[in-house]
Amino acid sequence: MKKTVAIISYNMETVRIYYEQIKSLFSESINIIKYCIGDEELKKGIYADIVLLPSYDALMKVEGCIDNRSQILFANRTVSKSGLDKILDISKGTEVMLLDESIEMAKKMISTLYQIGVKHMDVVPFNPDESENIRDKAIIMLGQSKYTPDPSNRIINVGSSILDISTIMDIAIKLRLEDVLNRQNIKKTYKEIVTANFGLSGILGKTNKFESQVDILLQVIDDGVIAINSDGLIFSYNESAKRILGFRSEEVINRDGIKLFSEIPFEYALRKRKSIKERLIKINAYDVVVSVDPITHSGKLYGAVAIIRKFNEAERKQHKLRAQLIGKGHRAKYSFDDIIGDSEAIKKCKDIAKRMSKSNSSILITGESGTGKELFAQAIHNGSRRKNYQFVAVNCGALPESLLESELFGYEEGAFTGARKGGKPGLFELAHQGTLFLDEIGEMPINLQMRLLRVLQEREVMRIGGDRLIHVDIRLIAATNRNLKEMVKEGKFREDLYYRLNVLPLKTPPLRARVQDILPLIDQIKKEFNSNFQLSENAKQVLLDHNWRGNVRELSNYVEYLVNLHIKEVDVDDLPIDLEVSLDEQILDNEEKRLIERFLESIGKHERKYIFVLEELEKSFLDNERIGRRSIYQRARENGIFISEQEARKILINLEKFLMVEIFKGRSGTVITEYGRRVLKYLKMG
């Protein structure tokens, strides 16, 4: 329930001044009643917690009207700084009279003026009953007055008197509203008041300075701060608390914090005088981490303070600290835009990878060495919800077992000889909320595979030599160029781990399966080396015909070789020696040759027609087009080869049966496979 203050004075203008001053400081915390001595309303009785009076004489006039339970408070008054400046401008030695609401109040104000340094003139109280003796005198007038001065008088109106800071503090303490002294508006008002209480002024100045520093600290910290006094009333509430909880300061200050924020364990902290650390609660549908500490001094309880932050902010800070502890910047540099190519093989692989990036399941990327498995892993990370967190990559085949274990899981101080003082967090911890990329997973020792499986199942990791489990939230992407299924059969890779990793399988295509991407890739690599050499048509054909067993990595090495030749046009003779030799390399292995023999038996005397169809399909492939049986029929007629549309259909079906082409549904046409291109080359050589 709000407290009530009754203001009584001799004229309503003074009452209004005091009212505005008190109202601006205490805002909605109190009710204020205004009275003027002589009002009929006074006879009805004054019922207030505090009755503020200007003097003892005023008390005698209204004493019978005041309720016995009311506290009497006599106002200590002063003048404003602007009023004091007018007084100080009066010439030295001038005889001055001071006109106030009563003789008693005038005497008290003169004492105040002397105390604040007005010593350059004689000031005496002005008595309106003796006005015939004050001709040609200077009169200091406080606000409005019923007295009409003589025209010979010099009037210095210094404005109405105002309440001294000591009276303001008396009101706050009597009403138990001390927290108002921490608020900005009293500091502003204090600057406008010329106080005669220098001891209080000095103390309050130091207090205000300290509180200003505390206020600045409270506003710049990221955590929300809510402080209550021993009665549970909120007296401090910073900007971060406002941002987290949504309430404005004026909505919470002086309200019961225990009831308003019942989810925060204020009551427990006050009752038990014990701290509550890092408790997860829900306020306004948000998960909030809160810690509450009681405020005590010399055994006395003064209140409690709560430190709050949103749960996701707590996680983000923890993540940053983990990254700083490791001291490395593990970031994913590449996105799907960095994966060059318009071939069907690479577009299909990118499309699958983009859809996988939206998931949180483990991914197993397989493919030959040099096909860009880590490039895909980074692109998946940057396309996922985890993109703002760490991408941590480790090559399982590059480290010995003991070192790989300590890197992955971390260790505590003294865990083994040479362990760093203070221990070290592992890469699982660093990848928290991000992605952990385990390259060459097939090289991981069988002993570590079990520990990895446990982390994936439990999402918890224990450091070497540690005794506590650390929660980790990671997305795992593994990669290998080995056949893990065969390794499982041979007992070299755990079957349960294989299935845990292979939730989302992704196979990167070899470069020989995306021949039409070779020239665009060469152009891109040339840009990276800031080179502009040109390839002759013969050189282009040699590069397109090469088997590229080393894939894009091999292609990059060849381009770098050509860059260092420093020639403008590269011909076949300028290509690396092993590239030229590759033209005579075996095109098909023995198993593929046996398949070709069965194919030739099935087509009989129609080999020429099949070669023609394969040639047309290869031309379309290099032009990034698809053709159907009708286009093949028309091209055959143009070249003098008789192939009906129905026969073209049978040829395509038979080629698909022997894995040489891929037929798409509807009118999407047919595409030659990489195996089909090698068969074509083999048949033409024969």
XYZ file of C-alpha atoms in Angstrom:
686
model
C 0.000 0.000 0.000
C 1.324 3.456 -0.919
C 2.428 5.829 1.827
C 0.894 9.311 2.082
C 2.608 12.691 2.561
C 0.623 15.807 3.497
C 2.220 19.151 2.562
C 1.090 22.217 4.531
C 2.252 25.808 4.099
C 1.004 29.396 4.188
C 0.345 29.766 0.448
C -0.601 27.337 -2.260
C 2.283 28.368 -4.553
C 4.819 27.113 -1.995
C 2.803 23.925 -1.523
C 2.821 23.414 -5.301
C 6.617 23.859 -5.475
C 7.190 21.277 -2.732
C 4.655 18.959 -4.352
C 6.441 19.061 -7.729
C 9.793 18.494 -6.085
C 8.649 15.480 -4.058
C 6.561 14.079 -6.926
C 9.486 14.186 -9.366
C 11.622 12.211 -6.928
C 9.218 9.615 -5.579
C 7.041 9.316 -8.699
C 4.223 6.830 -8.180
C 5.637 5.448 -4.913
C 3.602 7.757 -2.654
C 0.354 9.719 -2.499
C 0.597 13.469 -1.819
C -2.086 15.697 -0.250
C -1.820 19.512 -0.498
C -3.124 21.936 2.154
C -2.931 25.671 2.698
C -3.204 27.038 6.245
C -6.677 28.454 6.663
C -8.348 25.978 4.275
C -11.703 24.578 5.423
C -10.463 21.136 4.334
C -8.083 21.083 7.316
C -11.023 20.886 9.711
C -11.929 17.454 8.273
C -8.649 16.098 9.630
C -5.252 15.257 8.206
C -4.595 11.541 7.756
C -1.095 10.918 6.404
C 2.040 8.933 7.214
C 4.100 12.148 7.154
C 2.921 15.729 7.631
C 5.441 18.188 6.190
C 5.280 21.654 7.846
C 7.301 24.829 7.235
C 7.676 25.886 10.909
C 6.652 25.411 14.547
C 4.240 28.349 14.179
C 2.489 26.527 11.325
C 2.232 23.395 13.496
C 0.474 25.331 16.234
C -2.139 26.499 13.721
C -3.049 22.962 12.512
C -2.040 20.707 15.421
C -5.600 19.812 16.326
C -6.300 18.589 12.809
C -3.410 16.075 12.531
C -4.010 12.375 13.222
C -1.938 11.142 16.191
C -0.377 8.365 14.116
C 1.179 10.825 11.651
C 4.871 11.649 11.796
C 5.676 15.390 11.921
C 8.514 16.602 9.697
C 9.681 20.250 9.593
C 10.976 21.284 6.187
C 14.565 22.403 5.865
C 14.413 24.885 3.024
C 16.958 26.516 0.765
C 17.100 28.474 -2.478
C 17.870 27.331 -5.975
C 21.232 28.013 -7.594
C 19.672 30.617 -9.876
C 18.118 32.347 -6.851
C 21.456 32.343 -5.013
C 23.131 33.931 -8.040
C 20.666 36.848 -7.857
C 21.438 37.323 -4.152
C 25.183 37.252 -4.780
C 24.756 39.977 -7.411
C 23.520 42.454 -4.750
C 26.168 45.090 -4.057
C 28.387 44.637 -1.025
C 27.208 46.474 2.094
C 23.607 46.822 0.872
C 20.991 46.711 3.646
C 18.564 44.025 2.596
C 15.323 42.702 4.043
C 14.049 39.166 3.378
C 10.331 38.618 2.874
C 9.106 35.089 3.626
C 5.795 33.471 4.571
C 6.308 34.347 8.241
C 8.839 36.109 10.456
C 9.879 32.745 11.904
C 10.491 31.299 8.416
C 12.350 34.438 7.324
C 14.750 34.154 10.279
C 15.425 30.508 9.467
C 16.057 31.285 5.793
C 18.481 34.087 6.701
C 20.431 31.556 8.792
C 20.547 29.261 5.796
C 21.816 32.061 3.535
C 24.625 32.898 5.957
C 25.492 29.211 6.163
C 25.788 28.865 2.386
C 28.080 31.859 2.123
C 25.988 35.087 1.841
C 28.188 37.397 3.957
C 28.674 40.489 1.822
C 25.589 42.337 3.117
C 23.292 42.649 6.112
C 20.027 40.701 5.809
C 17.183 41.166 8.286
C 13.651 39.704 8.357
C 10.958 41.817 6.766
C 7.871 42.419 8.871
C 4.912 43.615 6.747
C 3.399 45.213 9.865
C 6.293 47.692 9.952
C 6.264 48.557 6.262
C 6.275 52.338 6.894
C 9.961 52.109 7.954
C 11.277 50.298 4.860
C 11.147 52.936 2.152
C 14.066 52.807 -0.307
C 15.189 49.397 1.036
C 16.099 46.337 -1.073
C 13.809 43.346 -0.452
C 14.624 39.707 -1.236
C 11.273 38.091 -1.978
C 10.764 34.311 -1.904
C 8.080 33.476 -4.490
C 4.666 35.103 -4.272
C 3.520 37.283 -1.401
C 0.292 39.042 -0.383
C 2.350 42.110 0.498
C 2.504 44.844 -2.136
C 5.892 46.597 -1.793
C 6.319 50.366 -2.034
C 7.480 51.609 -5.458
C 10.640 52.905 -3.799
C 11.676 49.381 -2.825
C 14.085 47.384 -4.983
C 12.600 43.890 -5.273
C 14.889 40.866 -5.853
C 12.586 37.892 -6.467
C 14.684 34.745 -6.108
C 11.804 32.345 -6.691
C 10.103 30.086 -4.189
C 12.116 28.296 -1.570
C 12.760 24.607 -2.230
C 13.240 21.621 0.018
C 16.795 20.949 1.100
C 18.318 17.550 0.280
C 18.248 16.630 3.985
C 14.442 16.863 4.045
C 14.199 14.742 0.916
C 16.339 12.091 2.588
C 14.247 12.289 5.770
C 11.106 11.565 3.742
C 12.770 8.615 1.974
C 14.022 7.062 5.208
C 10.785 7.556 7.157
C 8.805 5.935 4.340
C 11.468 3.216 3.792
C 12.068 4.350 0.236
C 15.861 4.669 0.508
C 16.308 3.030 -2.854
C 14.995 6.225 -4.456
C 18.388 7.760 -3.667
C 19.921 5.448 -6.295
C 17.733 6.795 -9.056
C 18.819 9.311 -11.670
C 16.189 11.981 -10.945
C 17.424 12.763 -7.423
C 20.918 13.347 -8.780
C 19.515 15.862 -11.236
C 17.489 17.594 -8.504
C 20.460 17.621 -6.124
C 22.459 19.606 -8.677
C 19.807 22.373 -8.612
C 19.734 22.593 -4.804
C 22.058 24.807 -2.777
C 22.270 22.885 0.491
C 23.362 24.267 3.842
C 24.184 20.771 5.118
C 27.799 20.485 3.958
C 28.489 17.227 5.783
C 25.565 15.545 4.093
C 26.460 17.206 0.810
C 29.983 15.772 0.893
C 28.854 12.298 1.806
C 26.087 12.334 -0.784
C 28.504 13.597 -3.439
C 30.846 10.682 -2.812
C 27.924 8.314 -2.668
C 26.551 9.645 -5.937
C 29.963 9.258 -7.567
C 30.227 5.672 -6.373
C 26.664 4.936 -7.405
C 27.309 6.451 -10.829
C 30.250 4.110 -11.257
C 28.111 1.175 -10.132
C 25.314 2.257 -12.474
C 27.751 2.374 -15.395
C 29.010 -1.090 -14.499
C 25.478 -2.482 -14.275
C 24.542 -1.051 -17.673
C 27.580 -2.329 -19.594
C 27.651 -5.935 -18.373
C 25.866 -8.486 -20.542
C 24.157 -10.285 -17.665
C 20.880 -9.076 -16.226
C 20.999 -7.834 -12.610
C 17.968 -7.618 -10.318
C 18.444 -6.611 -6.682
C 15.856 -6.611 -3.905
C 15.983 -5.275 -0.337
C 15.228 -7.335 2.763
C 11.486 -6.716 2.260
C 11.651 -8.101 -1.275
C 11.226 -4.727 -3.023
C 13.250 -4.274 -6.225
C 15.725 -1.384 -6.037
C 18.075 -2.186 -8.920
C 17.261 -3.417 -12.421
C 19.730 -2.953 -15.285
C 19.313 -2.703 -19.067
C 20.327 -6.319 -19.689
C 17.576 -7.502 -17.328
C 15.146 -5.351 -19.280
C 16.350 -6.913 -22.562
C 16.077 -10.465 -21.222
C 12.795 -10.185 -19.303
C 10.978 -7.513 -21.279
C 9.907 -5.327 -18.321
C 10.843 -1.627 -18.200
C 12.540 -0.219 -15.099
C 9.536 1.876 -14.109
C 7.396 -1.260 -14.183
C 9.489 -3.125 -11.617
C 11.294 -0.649 -9.328
C 9.764 -0.681 -5.806
C 7.571 -3.656 -6.657
C 7.667 -6.960 -4.811
C 10.360 -8.910 -6.685
C 9.486 -12.179 -4.955
C 5.948 -12.068 -6.362
C 6.770 -10.410 -9.686
C 9.522 -12.914 -10.504
C 8.320 -15.926 -8.556
C 10.477 -18.233 -10.708
C 13.660 -16.594 -9.345
C 14.517 -18.154 -5.947
C 14.724 -14.823 -4.091
C 12.692 -16.079 -1.148
C 14.990 -19.066 -0.574
C 18.089 -16.829 -0.676
C 16.570 -14.426 1.902
C 15.188 -17.133 4.177
C 18.174 -19.491 4.120
C 20.814 -16.816 3.477
C 22.339 -19.227 0.963
C 23.402 -18.773 -2.643
C 21.780 -20.566 -5.575
C 24.110 -21.076 -8.535
C 23.322 -21.656 -12.220
C 19.704 -22.763 -11.976
C 17.756 -23.155 -15.228
C 14.295 -21.586 -15.015
C 11.669 -20.413 -17.507
C 10.462 -16.790 -17.587
C 8.109 -15.509 -20.288
C 8.611 -18.780 -22.212
C 12.410 -18.217 -22.284
C 14.957 -20.584 -20.753
C 16.974 -18.446 -18.331
C 20.052 -19.320 -16.265
C 19.884 -17.588 -12.874
C 22.170 -17.299 -9.845
C 20.960 -15.633 -6.623
C 23.141 -14.463 -3.718
C 21.990 -12.956 -0.393
C 23.441 -9.537 0.501
C 24.720 -9.600 4.093
C 27.098 -7.464 6.119
C 28.151 -7.924 9.749
C 25.505 -10.585 10.124
C 22.673 -8.340 8.913
C 20.610 -9.216 5.842
C 20.173 -6.345 3.383
C 18.558 -8.175 0.468
C 19.527 -10.391 -2.474
C 20.812 -9.989 -6.013
C 20.023 -12.186 -9.018
C 22.292 -12.537 -12.069
C 20.382 -13.777 -15.112
C 21.124 -14.593 -18.746
C 19.291 -16.417 -21.492
C 20.300 -20.038 -21.834
C 21.435 -19.717 -25.457
C 23.637 -16.747 -24.459
C 25.195 -18.880 -21.722
C 25.918 -21.610 -24.258
C 27.429 -19.110 -26.704
C 29.728 -17.683 -24.031
C 30.787 -21.184 -23.013
C 31.557 -21.950 -26.651
C 33.716 -18.820 -26.994
C 35.635 -19.699 -23.850
C 36.266 -23.198 -25.139
C 37.611 -21.765 -28.392
C 39.908 -19.386 -26.486
C 41.223 -22.201 -24.321
C 42.291 -24.124 -27.395
C 43.703 -20.993 -28.981
C 42.871 -22.010 -32.567
C 40.546 -20.531 -35.155
C 38.717 -23.567 -36.526
C 36.471 -22.157 -39.221
C 34.912 -23.585 -42.353
C 36.057 -21.477 -45.331
C 34.102 -23.028 -48.157
C 30.450 -23.071 -49.146
C 28.518 -24.886 -51.876
C 29.274 -21.976 -54.228
C 32.951 -22.953 -54.060
C 32.234 -26.412 -55.494
C 32.774 -25.895 -59.244
C 30.974 -27.920 -61.881
C 27.811 -28.302 -63.955
C 28.018 -32.017 -64.640
C 25.107 -34.203 -63.607
C 27.350 -36.097 -61.179
C 28.500 -33.046 -59.230
C 25.102 -31.322 -59.316
C 23.453 -34.446 -57.919
C 26.092 -34.733 -55.199
C 25.711 -31.048 -54.254
C 21.922 -31.357 -54.149
C 22.112 -34.334 -51.784
C 24.702 -32.556 -49.602
C 22.553 -29.397 -49.356
C 19.630 -31.447 -48.079
C 21.912 -33.239 -45.627
C 23.131 -29.901 -44.257
C 19.648 -29.195 -42.867
C 19.784 -32.363 -40.779
C 21.693 -32.994 -37.557
C 22.541 -36.650 -38.269
C 26.026 -38.037 -38.819
C 27.365 -38.058 -42.380
C 29.854 -40.480 -43.933
C 31.526 -39.052 -47.050
C 33.212 -41.646 -49.242
C 35.141 -41.172 -52.432
C 38.541 -41.429 -54.000
C 41.424 -39.345 -52.763
C 41.334 -35.819 -54.163
C 37.591 -35.644 -54.829
C 36.982 -32.831 -52.318
C 35.567 -34.654 -49.305
C 36.650 -31.934 -46.859
C 35.371 -29.272 -49.261
C 31.932 -30.891 -49.071
C 32.195 -31.227 -45.269
C 32.903 -27.499 -44.888
C 30.094 -26.588 -47.286
C 27.661 -28.766 -45.328
C 28.711 -27.064 -42.085
C 28.276 -23.576 -43.574
C 24.865 -24.569 -44.880
C 23.693 -25.828 -41.497
C 22.290 -24.224 -38.346
C 25.730 -24.715 -36.785
C 27.498 -22.369 -39.199
C 28.211 -19.747 -36.522
C 30.138 -22.254 -34.427
C 33.410 -24.108 -34.844
C 34.290 -26.473 -37.696
C 36.991 -28.702 -36.238
C 38.870 -30.977 -38.637
C 41.317 -33.718 -37.685
C 43.061 -36.297 -39.871
C 42.826 -39.634 -38.093
C 45.666 -41.078 -40.149
C 48.142 -38.271 -39.496
C 48.569 -38.791 -35.734
C 49.774 -41.770 -33.673
C 47.112 -43.412 -31.495
C 48.181 -41.850 -28.172
C 48.366 -38.342 -29.605
C 45.084 -38.720 -31.502
C 43.335 -39.798 -28.288
C 44.595 -36.791 -26.285
C 43.715 -34.404 -29.133
C 40.166 -35.733 -29.445
C 39.273 -36.230 -25.790
C 41.615 -33.804 -24.010
C 43.313 -34.536 -20.703
C 43.539 -33.383 -17.108
C 46.672 -32.093 -15.431
C 48.998 -34.972 -14.495
C 47.128 -37.490 -16.682
C 50.435 -38.642 -18.182
C 54.067 -37.640 -18.351
C 54.371 -34.362 -20.225
C 50.712 -33.389 -19.742
C 50.337 -29.628 -19.848
C 49.758 -27.842 -16.545
C 46.062 -27.208 -16.074
C 45.154 -29.901 -18.594
C 43.787 -29.365 -22.083
C 40.283 -29.476 -23.583
C 39.853 -31.891 -26.466
C 38.560 -31.251 -29.962
C 35.168 -32.688 -29.025
C 34.794 -29.875 -26.490
C 35.993 -27.270 -28.959
C 33.457 -28.458 -31.543
C 30.585 -28.029 -29.050
C 27.510 -26.789 -30.959
C 29.553 -26.987 -34.156
C 30.844 -29.721 -36.464
C 33.644 -32.238 -35.930
C 35.141 -33.536 -39.192
C 37.079 -36.789 -38.878
C 39.013 -37.267 -42.100
C 40.439 -40.687 -42.962
C 38.179 -42.304 -40.370
C 39.249 -45.714 -41.682
C 42.703 -45.096 -40.188
C 41.361 -44.677 -36.638
C 42.753 -47.375 -34.313
C 40.187 -49.950 -33.197
C 40.701 -48.988 -29.516
C 39.636 -45.399 -30.143
C 36.641 -46.454 -32.213
C 34.875 -47.646 -29.059
C 35.414 -44.323 -27.307
C 34.180 -42.470 -30.375
C 31.058 -44.635 -30.486
C 30.299 -43.830 -26.840
C 30.596 -40.084 -27.460
C 28.204 -40.344 -30.403
C 25.704 -42.340 -28.356
C 25.846 -40.435 -25.059
C 26.921 -36.982 -26.274
C 29.330 -36.899 -23.338
C 33.113 -36.967 -23.254
C 35.566 -37.645 -20.435
C 39.075 -36.280 -20.591
C 42.038 -38.605 -20.153
C 42.705 -38.781 -16.411
C 39.394 -37.052 -15.669
C 36.538 -38.125 -13.425
C 33.654 -36.074 -14.811
C 31.583 -36.232 -17.954
C 31.401 -33.120 -20.132
C 28.295 -32.599 -22.271
C 29.035 -31.932 -25.947
C 26.593 -31.103 -28.722
C 28.320 -31.870 -32.022
C 27.459 -32.848 -35.563
C 29.914 -35.487 -36.813
C 31.034 -35.734 -40.426
C 33.465 -38.542 -41.256
C 35.291 -39.182 -44.532
C 37.298 -42.022 -46.017
C 38.606 -43.342 -49.301
C 38.627 -46.885 -47.958
C 35.907 -49.528 -48.193
C 34.606 -49.586 -44.619
C 32.247 -52.480 -45.356
C 35.205 -54.663 -46.289
C 37.081 -53.449 -43.220
C 34.088 -54.457 -41.059
C 34.193 -57.959 -42.583
C 37.941 -58.139 -41.895
C 37.436 -57.009 -38.278
C 39.409 -53.799 -38.809
C 36.455 -51.459 -38.245
C 33.650 -51.743 -35.711
C 30.338 -52.615 -37.306
C 28.276 -50.649 -34.745
C 30.399 -47.538 -35.362
C 30.042 -47.964 -39.128
C 26.258 -47.880 -38.903
C 26.379 -44.982 -36.418
C 28.469 -42.988 -38.914
C 26.703 -44.063 -42.095
C 23.324 -42.525 -41.234
C 23.611 -40.154 -44.202
C 26.000 -41.545 -46.850
C 27.472 -39.188 -49.443
C 29.710 -40.357 -52.288
C 31.832 -37.721 -54.030
C 32.209 -38.417 -57.772
C 35.676 -38.931 -59.304
C 36.846 -36.415 -61.868
C 36.608 -38.969 -64.694
C 32.837 -39.133 -63.997
C 32.506 -35.383 -64.527
C 34.641 -34.746 -67.588
C 32.695 -31.653 -68.611
C 33.845 -29.990 -65.354
C 37.554 -30.365 -66.183
C 37.950 -27.194 -68.271
C 35.923 -24.970 -65.868
C 38.033 -26.346 -63.011
C 41.217 -25.510 -64.906
C 39.965 -21.941 -65.423
C 39.164 -21.614 -61.718
C 42.566 -22.947 -60.635
C 44.277 -20.596 -63.119
C 42.548 -17.648 -61.424
C 43.813 -18.797 -58.030
C 47.369 -18.749 -59.408
C 46.691 -15.433 -61.191
C 47.593 -16.984 -64.552
C 46.017 -16.555 -67.982
C 47.674 -19.229 -70.164
C 45.552 -20.738 -72.952
C 45.203 -24.401 -73.916
C 45.336 -25.553 -77.525
C 42.474 -27.725 -78.740
C 44.734 -30.788 -78.822
C 45.898 -30.105 -75.259
C 42.284 -29.753 -74.122
C 41.426 -33.110 -75.676
C 44.370 -34.821 -73.993
C 43.298 -33.420 -70.638
C 39.703 -34.533 -71.213
C 40.857 -38.046 -72.138
C 43.134 -38.471 -69.123
C 41.875 -40.890 -66.441
C 42.668 -38.511 -63.506
C 43.282 -41.166 -60.894
C 44.355 -38.376 -58.522
C 41.167 -36.439 -59.289
C 40.963 -32.664 -58.625
C 44.141 -32.717 -56.544
C 46.038 -34.161 -59.502
C 44.437 -31.626 -61.844
C 45.496 -28.779 -59.537
C 49.093 -30.055 -59.555
C 49.154 -30.143 -63.367
C 47.750 -26.612 -63.618
C 50.371 -25.363 -61.164
C 53.021 -27.057 -63.297
C 51.730 -25.273 -66.406
C 51.581 -21.932 -64.571
C 55.268 -22.226 -63.739
C 56.150 -22.791 -67.414
C 55.276 -19.098 -68.004
C 54.039 -19.672 -71.555
C 50.952 -18.094 -73.047
C 49.650 -21.059 -75.076
C 50.023 -24.626 -73.853
C 50.139 -27.422 -76.435
C 50.326 -31.195 -76.051
C 54.134 -31.117 -75.973
C 54.021 -28.809 -72.946
C 51.932 -31.187 -70.862
C 53.590 -33.261 -68.123
C 55.247 -36.481 -69.372
C 53.033 -38.810 -67.324
C 50.004 -37.090 -68.823
C 51.152 -37.981 -72.359
C 51.914 -41.547 -71.350
C 48.385 -41.860 -70.011
C 47.038 -41.980 -73.579
C 48.479 -45.478 -73.948
C 47.422 -46.637 -70.479
C 45.055 -49.549 -70.133
C 41.520 -48.183 -70.575
C 39.627 -51.146 -69.099
C 40.553 -53.627 -66.410
C 40.162 -57.375 -66.911
C 36.698 -57.585 -65.365
C 35.473 -54.739 -67.539
C 36.928 -56.428 -70.629
C 34.983 -59.608 -69.843
C 31.833 -57.505 -69.561
C 32.654 -55.978 -72.965
C 32.954 -59.440 -74.483
C 29.438 -60.337 -73.318
C 28.232 -56.987 -74.661
C 29.764 -57.592 -78.093
C 28.227 -61.049 -78.235
C 24.804 -59.558 -77.538
C 24.977 -56.897 -80.249
C 26.417 -59.138 -82.966
C 26.898 -57.383 -86.338
C 25.389 -54.057 -85.128
C 28.627 -52.812 -83.486
C 28.876 -49.844 -85.892
C 25.411 -48.624 -84.911
C 26.256 -48.904 -81.205
C 29.509 -46.968 -81.694
C 27.578 -44.233 -83.536
C 25.015 -43.959 -80.715
C 27.774 -43.794 -78.097
C 29.603 -41.108 -80.108
C 26.488 -38.950 -80.332
C 25.844 -39.384 -76.620
C 29.424 -38.355 -75.818
C 29.122 -35.228 -78.000
C 25.952 -34.246 -76.144
C 27.620 -35.015 -72.835
C 30.488 -32.631 -73.599
C 27.942 -29.988 -74.678
C 26.078 -30.513 -71.380
C 22.972 -31.779 -73.205
C 20.771 -34.847 -73.120
C 19.389 -36.509 -76.236
C 16.655 -39.082 -76.773
C 15.931 -41.773 -79.337
C 14.255 -39.323 -81.745
C 17.367 -37.111 -81.867
C 19.543 -40.190 -82.410
C 17.261 -41.333 -85.262
C 17.482 -37.908 -86.944
C 21.278 -37.675 -86.582
C 21.668 -41.214 -87.974
C 19.679 -40.255 -91.083
C 21.851 -37.163 -91.566
C 24.972 -39.369 -91.440
C 23.602 -42.028 -93.805
C 23.149 -44.662 -91.110
C 19.843 -46.491 -90.993
C 18.565 -46.637 -87.434
C 14.847 -46.520 -86.871
C 13.392 -44.738 -83.872
C 12.316 -48.103 -82.430
C 15.796 -49.545 -82.993
C 17.360 -46.500 -81.298
C 15.179 -47.246 -78.285
C 16.406 -50.883 -78.134
C 20.038 -49.792 -78.453
C 19.679 -47.353 -75.531
C 18.004 -49.997 -73.350
C 20.802 -52.484 -74.077
C 23.484 -49.877 -73.355
C 21.834 -49.120 -69.998
C 21.777 -52.873 -69.265
C 25.576 -52.905 -69.652
C 25.966 -49.706 -67.486
C 27.113 -47.521 -70.382
C 24.271 -45.001 -70.288
C 21.672 -43.685 -67.859
C 18.139 -43.231 -69.206
C 16.027 -40.582 -67.472
C 12.260 -40.713 -67.247
C 9.914 -38.875 -69.596
C 11.578 -36.568 -72.085
C 14.665 -35.979 -69.958
C 16.844 -37.910 -72.407
C 19.862 -40.170 -71.960
C 23.394 -39.496 -70.650
C 26.510 -41.552 -71.318
C 28.330 -42.784 -68.199
C 32.064 -42.545 -67.594
C 32.281 -46.302 -68.105
C 30.436 -45.873 -71.409
C 32.994 -43.292 -72.542
C 35.830 -45.662 -71.762
C 34.070 -48.479 -73.629
C 33.672 -46.172 -76.620
C 37.386 -45.355 -76.577
C 38.209 -49.085 -76.316
C 35.936 -49.996 -79.212
C 37.355 -47.243 -81.438
C 40.926 -48.365 -80.673
C 40.041 -51.933 -81.660
